[in-house]
mmCIF file with all atom_site columns, C-alpha atoms in Angstrom:
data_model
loop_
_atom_site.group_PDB
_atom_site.id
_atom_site.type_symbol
_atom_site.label_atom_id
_atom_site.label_alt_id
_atom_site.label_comp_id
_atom_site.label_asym_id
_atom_site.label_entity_id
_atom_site.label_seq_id
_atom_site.pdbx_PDB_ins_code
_atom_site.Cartn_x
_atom_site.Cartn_y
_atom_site.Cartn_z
_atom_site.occupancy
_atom_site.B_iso_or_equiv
_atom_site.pdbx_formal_charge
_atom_site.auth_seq_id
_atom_site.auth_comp_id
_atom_site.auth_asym_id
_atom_site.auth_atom_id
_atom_site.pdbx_PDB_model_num
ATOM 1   C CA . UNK A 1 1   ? -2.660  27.066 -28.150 1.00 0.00 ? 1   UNK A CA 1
ATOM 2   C CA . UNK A 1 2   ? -0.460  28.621 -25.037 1.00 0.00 ? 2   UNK A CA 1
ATOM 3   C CA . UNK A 1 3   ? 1.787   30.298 -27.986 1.00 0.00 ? 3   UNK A CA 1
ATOM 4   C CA . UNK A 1 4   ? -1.330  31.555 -29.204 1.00 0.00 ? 4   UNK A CA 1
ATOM 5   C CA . UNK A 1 5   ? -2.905  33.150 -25.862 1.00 0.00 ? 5   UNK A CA 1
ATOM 6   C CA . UNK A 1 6   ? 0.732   34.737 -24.991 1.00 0.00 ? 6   UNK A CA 1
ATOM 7   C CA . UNK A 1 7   ? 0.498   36.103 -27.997 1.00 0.00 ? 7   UNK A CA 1
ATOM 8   C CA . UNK A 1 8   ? -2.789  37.724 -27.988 1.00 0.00 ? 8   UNK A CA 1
ATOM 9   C CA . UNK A 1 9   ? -1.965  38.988 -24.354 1.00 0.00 ? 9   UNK A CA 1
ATOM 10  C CA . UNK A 1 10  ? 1.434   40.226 -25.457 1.00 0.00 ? 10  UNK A CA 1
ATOM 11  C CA . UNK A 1 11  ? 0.152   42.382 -28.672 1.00 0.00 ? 11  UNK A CA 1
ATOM 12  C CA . UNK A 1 12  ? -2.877  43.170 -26.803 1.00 0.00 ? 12  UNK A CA 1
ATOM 13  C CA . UNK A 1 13  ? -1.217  44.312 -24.067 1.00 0.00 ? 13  UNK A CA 1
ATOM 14  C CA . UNK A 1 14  ? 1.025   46.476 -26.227 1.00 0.00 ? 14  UNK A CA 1
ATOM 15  C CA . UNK A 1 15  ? -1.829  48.165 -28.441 1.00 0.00 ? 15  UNK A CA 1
ATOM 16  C CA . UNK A 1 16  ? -4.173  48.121 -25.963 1.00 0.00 ? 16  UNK A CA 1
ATOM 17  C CA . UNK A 1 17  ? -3.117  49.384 -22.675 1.00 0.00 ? 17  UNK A CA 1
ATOM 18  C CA . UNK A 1 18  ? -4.217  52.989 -22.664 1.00 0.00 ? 18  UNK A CA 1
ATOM 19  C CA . UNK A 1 19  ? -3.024  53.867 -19.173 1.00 0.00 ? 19  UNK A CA 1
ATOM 20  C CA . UNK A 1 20  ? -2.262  57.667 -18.927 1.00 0.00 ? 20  UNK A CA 1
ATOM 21  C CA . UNK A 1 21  ? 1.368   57.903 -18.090 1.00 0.00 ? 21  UNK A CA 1
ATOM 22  C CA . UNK A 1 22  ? 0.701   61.274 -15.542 1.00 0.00 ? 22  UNK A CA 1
ATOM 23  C CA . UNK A 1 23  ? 3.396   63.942 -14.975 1.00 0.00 ? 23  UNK A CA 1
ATOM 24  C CA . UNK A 1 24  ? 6.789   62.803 -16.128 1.00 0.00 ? 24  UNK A CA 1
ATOM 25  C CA . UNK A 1 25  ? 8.928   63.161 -13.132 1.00 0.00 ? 25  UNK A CA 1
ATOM 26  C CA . UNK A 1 26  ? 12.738  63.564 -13.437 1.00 0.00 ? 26  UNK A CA 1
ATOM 27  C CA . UNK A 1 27  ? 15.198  60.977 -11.809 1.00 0.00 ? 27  UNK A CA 1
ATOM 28  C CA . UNK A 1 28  ? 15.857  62.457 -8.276  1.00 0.00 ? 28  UNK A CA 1
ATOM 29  C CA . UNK A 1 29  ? 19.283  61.356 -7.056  1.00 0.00 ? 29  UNK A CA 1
ATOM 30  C CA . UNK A 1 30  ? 19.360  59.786 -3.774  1.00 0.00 ? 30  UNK A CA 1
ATOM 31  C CA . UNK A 1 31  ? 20.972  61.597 -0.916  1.00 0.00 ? 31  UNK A CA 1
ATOM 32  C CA . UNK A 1 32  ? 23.995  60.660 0.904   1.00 0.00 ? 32  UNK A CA 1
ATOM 33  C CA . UNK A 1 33  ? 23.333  58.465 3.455   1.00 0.00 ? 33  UNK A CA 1
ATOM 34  C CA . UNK A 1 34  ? 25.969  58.292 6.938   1.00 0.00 ? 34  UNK A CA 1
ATOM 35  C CA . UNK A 1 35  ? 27.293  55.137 7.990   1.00 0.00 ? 35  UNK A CA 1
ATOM 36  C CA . UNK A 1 36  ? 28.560  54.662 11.130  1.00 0.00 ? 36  UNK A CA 1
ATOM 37  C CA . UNK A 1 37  ? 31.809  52.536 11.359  1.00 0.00 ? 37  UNK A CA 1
ATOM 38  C CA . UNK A 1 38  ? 33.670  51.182 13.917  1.00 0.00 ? 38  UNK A CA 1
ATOM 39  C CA . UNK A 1 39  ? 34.795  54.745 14.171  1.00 0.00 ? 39  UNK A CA 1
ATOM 40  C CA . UNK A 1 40  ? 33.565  58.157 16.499  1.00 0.00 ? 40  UNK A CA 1
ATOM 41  C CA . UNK A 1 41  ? 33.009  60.057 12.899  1.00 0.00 ? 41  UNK A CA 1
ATOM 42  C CA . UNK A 1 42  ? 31.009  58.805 10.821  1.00 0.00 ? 42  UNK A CA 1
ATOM 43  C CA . UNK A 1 43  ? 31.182  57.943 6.944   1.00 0.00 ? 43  UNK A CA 1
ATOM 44  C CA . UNK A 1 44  ? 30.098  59.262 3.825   1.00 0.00 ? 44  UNK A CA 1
ATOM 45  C CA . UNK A 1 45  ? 28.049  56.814 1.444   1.00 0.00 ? 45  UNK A CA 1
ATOM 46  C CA . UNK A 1 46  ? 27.299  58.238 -2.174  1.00 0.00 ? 46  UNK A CA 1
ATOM 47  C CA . UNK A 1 47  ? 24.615  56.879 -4.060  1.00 0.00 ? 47  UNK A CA 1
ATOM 48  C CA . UNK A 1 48  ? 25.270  54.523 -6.804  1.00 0.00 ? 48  UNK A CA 1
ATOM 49  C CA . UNK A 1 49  ? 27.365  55.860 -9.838  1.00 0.00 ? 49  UNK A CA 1
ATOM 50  C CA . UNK A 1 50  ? 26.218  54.527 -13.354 1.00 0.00 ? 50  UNK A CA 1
ATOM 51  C CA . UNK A 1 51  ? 28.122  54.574 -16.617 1.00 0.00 ? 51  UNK A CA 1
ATOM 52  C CA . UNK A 1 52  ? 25.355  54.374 -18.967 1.00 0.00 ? 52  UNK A CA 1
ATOM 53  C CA . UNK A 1 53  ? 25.918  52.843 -22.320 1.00 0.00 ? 53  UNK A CA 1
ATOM 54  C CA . UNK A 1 54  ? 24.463  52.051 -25.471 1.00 0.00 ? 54  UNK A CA 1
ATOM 55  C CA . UNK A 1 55  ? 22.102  48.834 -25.881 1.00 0.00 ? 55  UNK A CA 1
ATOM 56  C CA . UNK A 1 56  ? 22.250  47.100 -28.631 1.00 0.00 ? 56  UNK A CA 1
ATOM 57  C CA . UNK A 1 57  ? 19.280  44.401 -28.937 1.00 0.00 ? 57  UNK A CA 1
ATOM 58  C CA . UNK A 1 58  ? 18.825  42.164 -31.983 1.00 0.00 ? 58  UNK A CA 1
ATOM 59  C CA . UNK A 1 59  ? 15.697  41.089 -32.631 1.00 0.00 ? 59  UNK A CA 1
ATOM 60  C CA . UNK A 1 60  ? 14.571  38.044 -31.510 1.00 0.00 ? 60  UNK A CA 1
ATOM 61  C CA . UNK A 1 61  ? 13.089  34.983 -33.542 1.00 0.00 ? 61  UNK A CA 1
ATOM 62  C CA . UNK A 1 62  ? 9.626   35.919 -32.599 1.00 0.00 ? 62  UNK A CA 1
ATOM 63  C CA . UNK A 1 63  ? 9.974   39.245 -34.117 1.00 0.00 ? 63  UNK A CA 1
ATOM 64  C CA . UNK A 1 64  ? 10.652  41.280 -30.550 1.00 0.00 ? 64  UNK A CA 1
ATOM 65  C CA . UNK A 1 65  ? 13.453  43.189 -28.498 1.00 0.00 ? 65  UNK A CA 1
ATOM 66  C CA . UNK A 1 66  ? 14.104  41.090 -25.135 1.00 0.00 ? 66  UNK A CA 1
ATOM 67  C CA . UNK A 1 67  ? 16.291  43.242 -22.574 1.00 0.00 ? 67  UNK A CA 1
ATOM 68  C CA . UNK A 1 68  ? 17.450  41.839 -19.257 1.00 0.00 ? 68  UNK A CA 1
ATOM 69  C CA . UNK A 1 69  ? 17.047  44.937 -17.125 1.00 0.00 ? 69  UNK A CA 1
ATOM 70  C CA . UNK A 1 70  ? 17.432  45.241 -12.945 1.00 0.00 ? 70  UNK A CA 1
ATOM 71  C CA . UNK A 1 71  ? 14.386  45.944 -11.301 1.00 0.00 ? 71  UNK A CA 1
ATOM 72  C CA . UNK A 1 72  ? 14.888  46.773 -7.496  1.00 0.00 ? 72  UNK A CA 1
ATOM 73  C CA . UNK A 1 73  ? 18.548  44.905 -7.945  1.00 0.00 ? 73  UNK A CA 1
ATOM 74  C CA . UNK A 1 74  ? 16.944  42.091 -9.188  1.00 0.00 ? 74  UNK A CA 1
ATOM 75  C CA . UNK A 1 75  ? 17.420  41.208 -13.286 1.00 0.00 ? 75  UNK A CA 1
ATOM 76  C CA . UNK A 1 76  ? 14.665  40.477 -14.925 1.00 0.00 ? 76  UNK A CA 1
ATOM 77  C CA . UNK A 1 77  ? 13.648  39.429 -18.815 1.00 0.00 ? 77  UNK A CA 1
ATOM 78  C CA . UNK A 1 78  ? 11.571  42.608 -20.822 1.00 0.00 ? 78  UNK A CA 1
ATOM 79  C CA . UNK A 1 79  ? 9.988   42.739 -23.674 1.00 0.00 ? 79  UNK A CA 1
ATOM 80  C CA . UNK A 1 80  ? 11.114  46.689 -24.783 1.00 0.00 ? 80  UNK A CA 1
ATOM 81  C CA . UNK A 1 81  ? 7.702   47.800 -26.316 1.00 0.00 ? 81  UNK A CA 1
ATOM 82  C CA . UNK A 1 82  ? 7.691   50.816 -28.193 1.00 0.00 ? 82  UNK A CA 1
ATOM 83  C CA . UNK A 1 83  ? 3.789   50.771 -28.441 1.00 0.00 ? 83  UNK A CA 1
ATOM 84  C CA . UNK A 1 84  ? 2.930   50.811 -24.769 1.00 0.00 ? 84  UNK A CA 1
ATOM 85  C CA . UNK A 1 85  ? 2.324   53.830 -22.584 1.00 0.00 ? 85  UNK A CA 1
ATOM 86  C CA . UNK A 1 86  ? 3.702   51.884 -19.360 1.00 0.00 ? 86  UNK A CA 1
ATOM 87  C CA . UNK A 1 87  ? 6.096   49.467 -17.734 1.00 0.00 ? 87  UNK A CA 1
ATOM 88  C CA . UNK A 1 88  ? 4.094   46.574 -17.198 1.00 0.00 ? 88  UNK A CA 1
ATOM 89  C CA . UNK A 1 89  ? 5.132   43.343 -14.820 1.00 0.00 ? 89  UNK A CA 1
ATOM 90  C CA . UNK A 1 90  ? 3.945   39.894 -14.143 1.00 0.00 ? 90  UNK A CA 1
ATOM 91  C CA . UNK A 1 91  ? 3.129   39.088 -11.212 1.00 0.00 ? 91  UNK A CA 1
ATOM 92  C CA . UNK A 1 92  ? 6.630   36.963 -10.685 1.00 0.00 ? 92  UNK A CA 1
ATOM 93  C CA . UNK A 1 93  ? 8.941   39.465 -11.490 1.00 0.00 ? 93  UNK A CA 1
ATOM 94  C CA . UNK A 1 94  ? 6.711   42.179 -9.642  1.00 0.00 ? 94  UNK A CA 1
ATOM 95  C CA . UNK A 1 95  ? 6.989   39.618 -6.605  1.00 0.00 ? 95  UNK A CA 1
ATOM 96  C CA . UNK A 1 96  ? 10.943  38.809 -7.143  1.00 0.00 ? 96  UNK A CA 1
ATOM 97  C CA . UNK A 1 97  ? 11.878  42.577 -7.286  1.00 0.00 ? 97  UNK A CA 1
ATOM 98  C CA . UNK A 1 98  ? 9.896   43.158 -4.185  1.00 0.00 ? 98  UNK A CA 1
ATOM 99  C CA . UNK A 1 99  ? 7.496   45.633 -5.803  1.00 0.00 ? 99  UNK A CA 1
ATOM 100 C CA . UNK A 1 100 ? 4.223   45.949 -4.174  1.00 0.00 ? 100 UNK A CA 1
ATOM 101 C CA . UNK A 1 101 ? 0.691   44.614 -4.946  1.00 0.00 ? 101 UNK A CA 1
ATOM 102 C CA . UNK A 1 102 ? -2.280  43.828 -3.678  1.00 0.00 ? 102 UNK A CA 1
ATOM 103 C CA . UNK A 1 103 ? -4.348  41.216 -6.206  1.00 0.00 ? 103 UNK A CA 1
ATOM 104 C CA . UNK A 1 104 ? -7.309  41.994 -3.947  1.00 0.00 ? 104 UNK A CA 1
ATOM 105 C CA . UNK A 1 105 ? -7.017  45.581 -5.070  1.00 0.00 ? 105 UNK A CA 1
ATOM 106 C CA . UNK A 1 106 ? -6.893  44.743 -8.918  1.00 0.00 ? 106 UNK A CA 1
ATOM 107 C CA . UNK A 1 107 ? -9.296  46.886 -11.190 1.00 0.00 ? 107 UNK A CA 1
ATOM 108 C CA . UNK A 1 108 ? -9.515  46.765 -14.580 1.00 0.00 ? 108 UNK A CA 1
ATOM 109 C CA . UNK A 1 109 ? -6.924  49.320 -16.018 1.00 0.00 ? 109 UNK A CA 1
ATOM 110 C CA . UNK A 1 110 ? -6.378  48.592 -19.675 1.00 0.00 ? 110 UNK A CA 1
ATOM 111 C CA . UNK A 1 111 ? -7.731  46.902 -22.758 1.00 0.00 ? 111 UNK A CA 1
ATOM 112 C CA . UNK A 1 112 ? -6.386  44.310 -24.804 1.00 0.00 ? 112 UNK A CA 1
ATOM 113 C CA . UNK A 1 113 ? -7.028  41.939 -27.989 1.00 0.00 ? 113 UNK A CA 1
ATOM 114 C CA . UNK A 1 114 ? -8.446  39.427 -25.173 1.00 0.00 ? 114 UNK A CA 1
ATOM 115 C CA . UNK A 1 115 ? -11.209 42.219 -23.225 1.00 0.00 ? 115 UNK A CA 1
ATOM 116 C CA . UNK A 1 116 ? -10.349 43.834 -20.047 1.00 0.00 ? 116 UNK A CA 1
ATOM 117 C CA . UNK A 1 117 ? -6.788  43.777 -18.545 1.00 0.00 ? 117 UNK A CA 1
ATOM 118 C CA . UNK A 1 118 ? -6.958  43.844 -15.048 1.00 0.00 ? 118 UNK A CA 1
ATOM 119 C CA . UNK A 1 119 ? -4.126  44.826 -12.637 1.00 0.00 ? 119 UNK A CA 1
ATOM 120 C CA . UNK A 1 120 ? -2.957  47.642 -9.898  1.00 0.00 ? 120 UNK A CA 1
ATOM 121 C CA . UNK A 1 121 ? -1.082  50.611 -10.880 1.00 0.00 ? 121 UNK A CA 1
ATOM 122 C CA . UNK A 1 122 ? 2.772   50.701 -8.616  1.00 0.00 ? 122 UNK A CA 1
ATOM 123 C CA . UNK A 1 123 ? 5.648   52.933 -8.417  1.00 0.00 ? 123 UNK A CA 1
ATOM 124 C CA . UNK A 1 124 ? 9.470   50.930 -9.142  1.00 0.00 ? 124 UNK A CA 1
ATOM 125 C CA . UNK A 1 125 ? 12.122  51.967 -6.743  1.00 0.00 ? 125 UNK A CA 1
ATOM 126 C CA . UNK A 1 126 ? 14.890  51.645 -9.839  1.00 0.00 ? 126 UNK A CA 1
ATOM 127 C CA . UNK A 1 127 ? 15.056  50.537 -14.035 1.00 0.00 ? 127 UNK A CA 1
ATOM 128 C CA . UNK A 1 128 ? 18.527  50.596 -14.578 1.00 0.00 ? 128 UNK A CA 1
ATOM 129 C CA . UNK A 1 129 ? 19.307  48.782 -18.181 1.00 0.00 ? 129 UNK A CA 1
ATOM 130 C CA . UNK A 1 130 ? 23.139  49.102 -18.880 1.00 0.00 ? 130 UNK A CA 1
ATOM 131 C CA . UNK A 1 131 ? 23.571  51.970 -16.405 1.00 0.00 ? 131 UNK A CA 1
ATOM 132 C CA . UNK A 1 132 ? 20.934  53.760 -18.034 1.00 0.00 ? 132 UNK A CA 1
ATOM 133 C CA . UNK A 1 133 ? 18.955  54.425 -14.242 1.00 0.00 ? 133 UNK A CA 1
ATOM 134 C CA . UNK A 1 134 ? 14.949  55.501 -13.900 1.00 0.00 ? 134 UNK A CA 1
ATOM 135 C CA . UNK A 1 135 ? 13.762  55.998 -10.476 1.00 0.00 ? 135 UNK A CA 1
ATOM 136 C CA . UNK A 1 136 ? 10.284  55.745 -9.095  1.00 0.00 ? 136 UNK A CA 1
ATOM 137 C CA . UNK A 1 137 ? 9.253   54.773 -12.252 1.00 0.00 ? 137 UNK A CA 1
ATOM 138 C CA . UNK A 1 138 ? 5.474   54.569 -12.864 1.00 0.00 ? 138 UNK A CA 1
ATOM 139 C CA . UNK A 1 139 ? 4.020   51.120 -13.547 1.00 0.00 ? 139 UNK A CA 1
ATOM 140 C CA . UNK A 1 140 ? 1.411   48.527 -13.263 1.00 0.00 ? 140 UNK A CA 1
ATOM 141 C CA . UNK A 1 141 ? 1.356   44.437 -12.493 1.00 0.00 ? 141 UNK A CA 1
ATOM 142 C CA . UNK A 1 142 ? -0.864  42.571 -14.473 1.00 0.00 ? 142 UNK A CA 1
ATOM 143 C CA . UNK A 1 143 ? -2.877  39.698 -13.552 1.00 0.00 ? 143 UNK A CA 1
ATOM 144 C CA . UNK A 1 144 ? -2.053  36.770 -15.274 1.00 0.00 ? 144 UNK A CA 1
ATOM 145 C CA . UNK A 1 145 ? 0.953   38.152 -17.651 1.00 0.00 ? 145 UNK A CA 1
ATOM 146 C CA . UNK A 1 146 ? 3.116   35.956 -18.743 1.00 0.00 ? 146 UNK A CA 1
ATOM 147 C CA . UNK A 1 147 ? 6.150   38.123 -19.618 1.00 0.00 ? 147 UNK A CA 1
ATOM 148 C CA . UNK A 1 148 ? 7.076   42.121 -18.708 1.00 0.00 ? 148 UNK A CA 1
ATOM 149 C CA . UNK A 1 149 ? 7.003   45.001 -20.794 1.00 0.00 ? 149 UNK A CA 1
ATOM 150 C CA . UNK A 1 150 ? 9.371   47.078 -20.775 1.00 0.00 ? 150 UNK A CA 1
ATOM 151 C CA . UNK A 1 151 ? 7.100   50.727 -22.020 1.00 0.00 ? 151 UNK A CA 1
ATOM 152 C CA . UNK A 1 152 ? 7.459   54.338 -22.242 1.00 0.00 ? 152 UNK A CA 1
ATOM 153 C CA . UNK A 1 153 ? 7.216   55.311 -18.445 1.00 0.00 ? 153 UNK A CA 1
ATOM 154 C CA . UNK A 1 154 ? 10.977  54.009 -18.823 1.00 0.00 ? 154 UNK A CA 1
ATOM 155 C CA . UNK A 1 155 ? 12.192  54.446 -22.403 1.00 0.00 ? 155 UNK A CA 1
ATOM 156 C CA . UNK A 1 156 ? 11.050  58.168 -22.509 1.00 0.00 ? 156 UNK A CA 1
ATOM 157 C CA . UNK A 1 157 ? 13.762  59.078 -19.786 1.00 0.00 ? 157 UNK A CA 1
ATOM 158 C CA . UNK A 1 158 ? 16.569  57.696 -22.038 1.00 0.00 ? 158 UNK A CA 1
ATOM 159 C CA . UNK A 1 159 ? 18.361  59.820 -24.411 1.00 0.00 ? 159 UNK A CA 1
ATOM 160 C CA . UNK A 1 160 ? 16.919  57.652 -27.638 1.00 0.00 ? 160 UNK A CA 1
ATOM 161 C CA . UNK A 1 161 ? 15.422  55.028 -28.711 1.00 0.00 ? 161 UNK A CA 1
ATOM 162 C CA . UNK A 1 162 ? 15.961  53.942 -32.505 1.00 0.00 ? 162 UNK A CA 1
ATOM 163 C CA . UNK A 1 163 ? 15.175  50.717 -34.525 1.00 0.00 ? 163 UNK A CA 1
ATOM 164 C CA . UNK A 1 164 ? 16.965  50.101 -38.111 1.00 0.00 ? 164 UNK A CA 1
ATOM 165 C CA . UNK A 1 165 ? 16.377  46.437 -39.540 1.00 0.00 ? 165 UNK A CA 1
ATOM 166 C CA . UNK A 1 166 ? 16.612  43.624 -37.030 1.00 0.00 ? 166 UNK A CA 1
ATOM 167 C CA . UNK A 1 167 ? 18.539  45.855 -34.159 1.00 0.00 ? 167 UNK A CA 1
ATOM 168 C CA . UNK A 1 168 ? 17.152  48.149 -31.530 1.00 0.00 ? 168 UNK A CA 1
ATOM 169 C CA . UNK A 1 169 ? 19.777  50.523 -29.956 1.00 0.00 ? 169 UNK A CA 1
ATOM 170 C CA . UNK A 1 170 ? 18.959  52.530 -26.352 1.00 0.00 ? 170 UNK A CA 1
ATOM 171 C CA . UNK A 1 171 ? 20.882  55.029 -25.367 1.00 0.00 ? 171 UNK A CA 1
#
């Protein structure tokens, strides 16, 4: 019966959120920051350098892609959905990366097989999945998930996104 209802919440959740993604905004690269050491001048620290590289995800026994991607610094386990519009969190992993909410300011903002999804609408610092970095990524935390969703709001900022048989590659 609990396979059942995370099921119906995870398929509903990826036909049925109809969230409207907004304006795609571009990465912006974090300025230098100074640091002062035990020196008079003061250092230079750059912002993170990534060396992307190709995902490869076989697909699981249950017939989905499961990435472990770092949200905030902080890995966490993602469904990669093709079908939805967003990147969608449970309310753990929105509270272990240290994302924002307010469950007293949930509305309902989506549809699913199960009736009205309800859930607040955030902003992620970072997505970076293999060195393959998103920042201020649009997303939303929904009330009672089970499992995140890794959706479009990310995926459309990588170079592709292909599936052929049983493997999903992201580049």
């Amino acid at each position: 019966m609990r396979f059942a209802l995370v099921l119906v919440l995870l398929l509903g959740t990826a036909f049925g959120l109809m969230i409207p993604a907004g304006p795609r905004r571009a990465p912006a690269a974090a300025p230098p920051t100074l640091a002062r050491s035990g020196s008079a001048s003061p250092t230079v620290t750059a912002p993170p350098i990534d060396h992307p590289t190709e995902t490869v995800l076989d697909r699981s026994p249950g017939g989905h892609f499961v990435a472990i991607a770092e949200v905030n610094g902080m890995p966490l386990h993602f469904v990669v959905d093709t079908g939805a519009d967003t990147v969608a969190l449970s309310e753990a992993d929105a509270r272990q990366a240290n994302v924002n909410f307010d469950p007293s300011q949930y509305e309902v903002i989506g549809k699913g097989a199960g009736g009205d999804l309800r859930g607040q609408e955030v902003y992620i610092d970072t997505i970076v999945l293999d060195g393959k970095r998103a920042n201020n990524v649009h997303a939303v935390v929904i009330e009672g998930a089970d499992i995140s969703l890794l959706g479009h709001t990310y995926l459309r900022q990588l170079q592709s996104v292909s599936i052929e048989g049983d493997q999903m590659r992201l580049r």
